[in-house]
PDB file of C-alpha atoms in Angstrom:
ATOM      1  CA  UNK A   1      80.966  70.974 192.890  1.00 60.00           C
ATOM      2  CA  UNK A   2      82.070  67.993 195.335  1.00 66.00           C
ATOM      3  CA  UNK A   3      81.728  64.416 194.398  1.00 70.00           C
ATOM      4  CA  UNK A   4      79.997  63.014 197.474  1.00 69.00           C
ATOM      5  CA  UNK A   5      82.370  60.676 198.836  1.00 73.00           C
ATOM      6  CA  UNK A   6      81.793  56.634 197.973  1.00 73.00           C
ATOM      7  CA  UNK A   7      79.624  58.230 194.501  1.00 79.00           C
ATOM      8  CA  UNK A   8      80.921  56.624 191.260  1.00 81.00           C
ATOM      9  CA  UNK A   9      79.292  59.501 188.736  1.00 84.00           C
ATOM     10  CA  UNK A  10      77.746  57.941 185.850  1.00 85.00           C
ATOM     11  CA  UNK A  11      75.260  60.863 184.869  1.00 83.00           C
ATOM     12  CA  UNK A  12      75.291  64.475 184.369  1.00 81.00           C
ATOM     13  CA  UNK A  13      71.705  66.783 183.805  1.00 83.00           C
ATOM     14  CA  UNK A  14      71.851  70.507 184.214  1.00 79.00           C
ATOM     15  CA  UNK A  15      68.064  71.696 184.670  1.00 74.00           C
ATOM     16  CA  UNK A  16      68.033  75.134 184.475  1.00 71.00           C
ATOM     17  CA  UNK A  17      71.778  75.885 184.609  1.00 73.00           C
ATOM     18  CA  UNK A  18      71.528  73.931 187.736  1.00 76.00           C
ATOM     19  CA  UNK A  19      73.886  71.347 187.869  1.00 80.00           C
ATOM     20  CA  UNK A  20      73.124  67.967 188.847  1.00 86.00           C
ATOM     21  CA  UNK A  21      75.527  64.503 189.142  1.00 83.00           C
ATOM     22  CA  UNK A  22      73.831  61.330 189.418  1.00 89.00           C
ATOM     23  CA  UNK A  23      75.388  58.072 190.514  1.00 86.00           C
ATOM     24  CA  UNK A  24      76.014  54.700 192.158  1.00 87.00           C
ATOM     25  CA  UNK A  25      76.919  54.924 195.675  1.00 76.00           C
ATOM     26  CA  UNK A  26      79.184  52.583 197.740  1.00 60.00           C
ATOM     27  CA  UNK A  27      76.439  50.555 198.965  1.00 54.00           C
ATOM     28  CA  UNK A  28      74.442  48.534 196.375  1.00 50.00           C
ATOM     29  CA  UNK A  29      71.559  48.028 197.758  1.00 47.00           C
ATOM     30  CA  UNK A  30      68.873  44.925 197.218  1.00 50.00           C
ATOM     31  CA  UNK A  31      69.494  43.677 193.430  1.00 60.00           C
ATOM     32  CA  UNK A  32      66.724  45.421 191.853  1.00 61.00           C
ATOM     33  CA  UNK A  33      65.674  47.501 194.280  1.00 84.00           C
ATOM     34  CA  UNK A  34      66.255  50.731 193.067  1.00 91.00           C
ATOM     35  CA  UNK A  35      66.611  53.904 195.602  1.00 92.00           C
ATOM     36  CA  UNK A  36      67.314  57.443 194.414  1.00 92.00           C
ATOM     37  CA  UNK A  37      68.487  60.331 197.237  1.00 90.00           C
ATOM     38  CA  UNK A  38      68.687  64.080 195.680  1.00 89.00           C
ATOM     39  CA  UNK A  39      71.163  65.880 197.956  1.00 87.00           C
ATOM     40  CA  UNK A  40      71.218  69.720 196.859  1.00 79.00           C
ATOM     41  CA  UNK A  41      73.827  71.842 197.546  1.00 69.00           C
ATOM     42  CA  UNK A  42      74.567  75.558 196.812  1.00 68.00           C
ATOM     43  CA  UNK A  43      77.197  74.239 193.870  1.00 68.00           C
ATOM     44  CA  UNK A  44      74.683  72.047 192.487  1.00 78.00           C
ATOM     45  CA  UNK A  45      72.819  68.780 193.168  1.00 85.00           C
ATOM     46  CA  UNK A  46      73.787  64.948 193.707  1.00 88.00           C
ATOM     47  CA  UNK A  47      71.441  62.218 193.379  1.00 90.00           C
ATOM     48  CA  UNK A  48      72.403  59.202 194.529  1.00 90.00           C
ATOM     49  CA  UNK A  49      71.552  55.529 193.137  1.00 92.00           C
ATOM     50  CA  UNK A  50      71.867  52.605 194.869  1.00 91.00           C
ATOM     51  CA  UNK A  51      70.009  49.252 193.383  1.00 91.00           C
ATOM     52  CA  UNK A  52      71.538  49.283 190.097  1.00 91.00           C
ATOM     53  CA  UNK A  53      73.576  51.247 187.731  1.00 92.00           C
ATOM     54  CA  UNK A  54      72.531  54.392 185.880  1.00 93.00           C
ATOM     55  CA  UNK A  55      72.324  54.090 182.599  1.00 93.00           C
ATOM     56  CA  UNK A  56      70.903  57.282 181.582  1.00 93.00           C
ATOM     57  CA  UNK A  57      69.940  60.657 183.061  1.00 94.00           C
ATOM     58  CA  UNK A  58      67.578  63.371 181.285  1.00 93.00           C
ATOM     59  CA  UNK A  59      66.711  66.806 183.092  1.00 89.00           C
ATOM     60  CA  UNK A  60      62.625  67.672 182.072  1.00 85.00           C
ATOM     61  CA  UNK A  61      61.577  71.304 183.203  1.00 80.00           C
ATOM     62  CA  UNK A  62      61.077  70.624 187.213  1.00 85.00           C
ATOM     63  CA  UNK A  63      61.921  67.054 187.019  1.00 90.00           C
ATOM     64  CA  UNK A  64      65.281  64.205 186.626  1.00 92.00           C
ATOM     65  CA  UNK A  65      65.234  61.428 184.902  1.00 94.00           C
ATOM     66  CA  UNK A  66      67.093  58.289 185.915  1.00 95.00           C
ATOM     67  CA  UNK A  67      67.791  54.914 183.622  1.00 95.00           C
ATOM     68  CA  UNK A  68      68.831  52.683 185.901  1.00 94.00           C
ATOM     69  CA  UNK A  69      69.842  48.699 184.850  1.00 93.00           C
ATOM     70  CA  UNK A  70      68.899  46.022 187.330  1.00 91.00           C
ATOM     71  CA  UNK A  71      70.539  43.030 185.471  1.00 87.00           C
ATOM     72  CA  UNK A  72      68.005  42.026 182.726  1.00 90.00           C
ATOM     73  CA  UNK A  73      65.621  44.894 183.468  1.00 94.00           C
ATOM     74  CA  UNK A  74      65.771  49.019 183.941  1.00 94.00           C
ATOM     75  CA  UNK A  75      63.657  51.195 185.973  1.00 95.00           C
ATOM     76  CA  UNK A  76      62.844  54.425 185.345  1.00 95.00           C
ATOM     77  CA  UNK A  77      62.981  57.223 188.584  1.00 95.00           C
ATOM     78  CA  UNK A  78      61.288  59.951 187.971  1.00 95.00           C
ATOM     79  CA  UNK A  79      62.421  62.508 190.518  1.00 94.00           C
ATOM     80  CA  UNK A  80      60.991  66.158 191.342  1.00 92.00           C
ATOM     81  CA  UNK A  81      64.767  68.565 190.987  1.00 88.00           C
ATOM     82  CA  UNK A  82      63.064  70.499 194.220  1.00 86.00           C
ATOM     83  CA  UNK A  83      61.723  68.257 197.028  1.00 91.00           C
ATOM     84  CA  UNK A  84      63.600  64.942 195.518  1.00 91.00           C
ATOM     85  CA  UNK A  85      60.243  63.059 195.976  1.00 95.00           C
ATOM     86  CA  UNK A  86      59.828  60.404 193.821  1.00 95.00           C
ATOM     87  CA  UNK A  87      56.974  61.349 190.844  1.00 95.00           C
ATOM     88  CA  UNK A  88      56.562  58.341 189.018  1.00 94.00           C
ATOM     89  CA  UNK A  89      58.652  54.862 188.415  1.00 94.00           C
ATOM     90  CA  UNK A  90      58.254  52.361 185.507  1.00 95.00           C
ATOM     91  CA  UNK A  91      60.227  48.833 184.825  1.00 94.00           C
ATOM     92  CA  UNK A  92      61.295  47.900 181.548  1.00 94.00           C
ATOM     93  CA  UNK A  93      61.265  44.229 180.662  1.00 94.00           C
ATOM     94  CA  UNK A  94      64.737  42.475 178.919  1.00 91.00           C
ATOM     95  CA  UNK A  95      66.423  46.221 178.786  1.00 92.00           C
ATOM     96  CA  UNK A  96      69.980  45.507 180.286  1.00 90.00           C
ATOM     97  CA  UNK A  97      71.742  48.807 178.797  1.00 90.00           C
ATOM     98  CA  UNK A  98      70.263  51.988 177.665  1.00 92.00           C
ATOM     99  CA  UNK A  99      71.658  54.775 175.486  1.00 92.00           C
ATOM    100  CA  UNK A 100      69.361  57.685 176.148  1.00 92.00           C
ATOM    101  CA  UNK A 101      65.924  58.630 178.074  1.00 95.00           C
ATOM    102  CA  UNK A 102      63.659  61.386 176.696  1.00 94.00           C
ATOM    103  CA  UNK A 103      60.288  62.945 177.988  1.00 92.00           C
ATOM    104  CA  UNK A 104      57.779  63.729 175.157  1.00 92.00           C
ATOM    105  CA  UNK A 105      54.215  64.609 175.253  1.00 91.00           C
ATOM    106  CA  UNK A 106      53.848  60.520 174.401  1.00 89.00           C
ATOM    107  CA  UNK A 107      55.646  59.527 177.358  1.00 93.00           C
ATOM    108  CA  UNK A 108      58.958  58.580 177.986  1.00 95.00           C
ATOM    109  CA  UNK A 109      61.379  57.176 175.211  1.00 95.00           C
ATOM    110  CA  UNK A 110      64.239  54.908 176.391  1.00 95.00           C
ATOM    111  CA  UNK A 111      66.514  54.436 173.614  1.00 94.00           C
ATOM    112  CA  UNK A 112      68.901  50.938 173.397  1.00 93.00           C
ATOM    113  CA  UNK A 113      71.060  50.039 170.210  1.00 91.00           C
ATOM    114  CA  UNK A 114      68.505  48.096 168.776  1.00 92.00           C
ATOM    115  CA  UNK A 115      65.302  49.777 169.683  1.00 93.00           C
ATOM    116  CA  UNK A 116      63.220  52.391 171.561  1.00 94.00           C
ATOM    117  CA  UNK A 117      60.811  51.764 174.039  1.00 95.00           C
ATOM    118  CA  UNK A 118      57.692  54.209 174.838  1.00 96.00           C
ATOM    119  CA  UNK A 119      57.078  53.822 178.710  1.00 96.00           C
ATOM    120  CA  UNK A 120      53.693  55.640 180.015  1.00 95.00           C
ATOM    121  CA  UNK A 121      54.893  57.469 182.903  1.00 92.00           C
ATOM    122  CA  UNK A 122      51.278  57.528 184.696  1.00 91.00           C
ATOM    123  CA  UNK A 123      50.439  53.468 184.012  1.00 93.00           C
ATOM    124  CA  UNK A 124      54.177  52.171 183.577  1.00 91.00           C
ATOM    125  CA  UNK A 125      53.139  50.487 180.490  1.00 95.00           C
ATOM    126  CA  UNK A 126      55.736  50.191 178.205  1.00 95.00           C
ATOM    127  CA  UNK A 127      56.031  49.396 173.952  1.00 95.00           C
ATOM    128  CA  UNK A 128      59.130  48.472 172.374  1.00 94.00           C
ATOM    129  CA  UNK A 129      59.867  49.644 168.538  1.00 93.00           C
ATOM    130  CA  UNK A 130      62.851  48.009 166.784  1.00 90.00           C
ATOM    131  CA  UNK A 131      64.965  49.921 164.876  1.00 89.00           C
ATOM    132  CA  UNK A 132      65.930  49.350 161.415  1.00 87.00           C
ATOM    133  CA  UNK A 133      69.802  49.141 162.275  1.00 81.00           C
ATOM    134  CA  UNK A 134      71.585  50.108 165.334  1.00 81.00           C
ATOM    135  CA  UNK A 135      71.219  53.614 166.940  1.00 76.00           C
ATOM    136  CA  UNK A 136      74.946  54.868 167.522  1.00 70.00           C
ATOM    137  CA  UNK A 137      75.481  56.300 171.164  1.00 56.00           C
ATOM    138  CA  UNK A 138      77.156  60.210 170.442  1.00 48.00           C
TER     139      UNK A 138
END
């Protein structure tokens, strides 16, 4: 698969043995404002970011999950894999760099060195657990 040209990749998923790069175009956007284009192709998908940098991505059934850092804050970008319509979006208060995004029956887990925050995808209320030491990024 082609990088789209001006896309710095910072994300891989592969939903379905579909694969999908996710990144930071050229163009940054409003600080904070974050966009998210799906482009498929017949080789695979790209989704591009512009607004921030992507931290994180996380493929769930018929769905992407995007991280994205918008200087002392992240915003989550839920994204439907088939029409690229945005489902849901969350922000994330004081989260500057995350390690890992999940989707569990709970919600969605956004893991940092220090802690994990539970974000309800439906309200975009969030809860932050600190962990006893620091989670190591494998």
């Amino acid at each position: 698969m082609s990088v789209p040209s001006g896309m710095n990749v910072e994300g891989l998923a592969c939903p379905g043995g579909h694969a999908v790069i996710v990144g930071t175009s050229g163009t940054s956007g409003s600080s904070g404002v974050v966009n998210a284009t799906l482009r498929d192709t017949d080789a695979g998908a790209a989704v591009s970011v512009t607004g921030g940098r992507v931290d994180a991505v996380a493929a769930t059934g018929s769905s992407l999950l995007l991280a994205v850092a918008t200087g002392d804050d992240s915003e989550i970008v839920e994204l439907d894999m088939t029409t690229g319509k945005e489902l849901h979006r969350a922000g994330v208060k004081g989260v500057t760099a995350s390690l890992d995004i999940a989707a569990t029956s709970a919600g969605w887990l956004l893991y940092t060195e220090k802690s994990v925050t539970r974000v309800d995808p439906t309200t975009g209320r969030t809860k932050t657990f600190d962990l006893p030491g620091n989670l190591l990024d494998s």
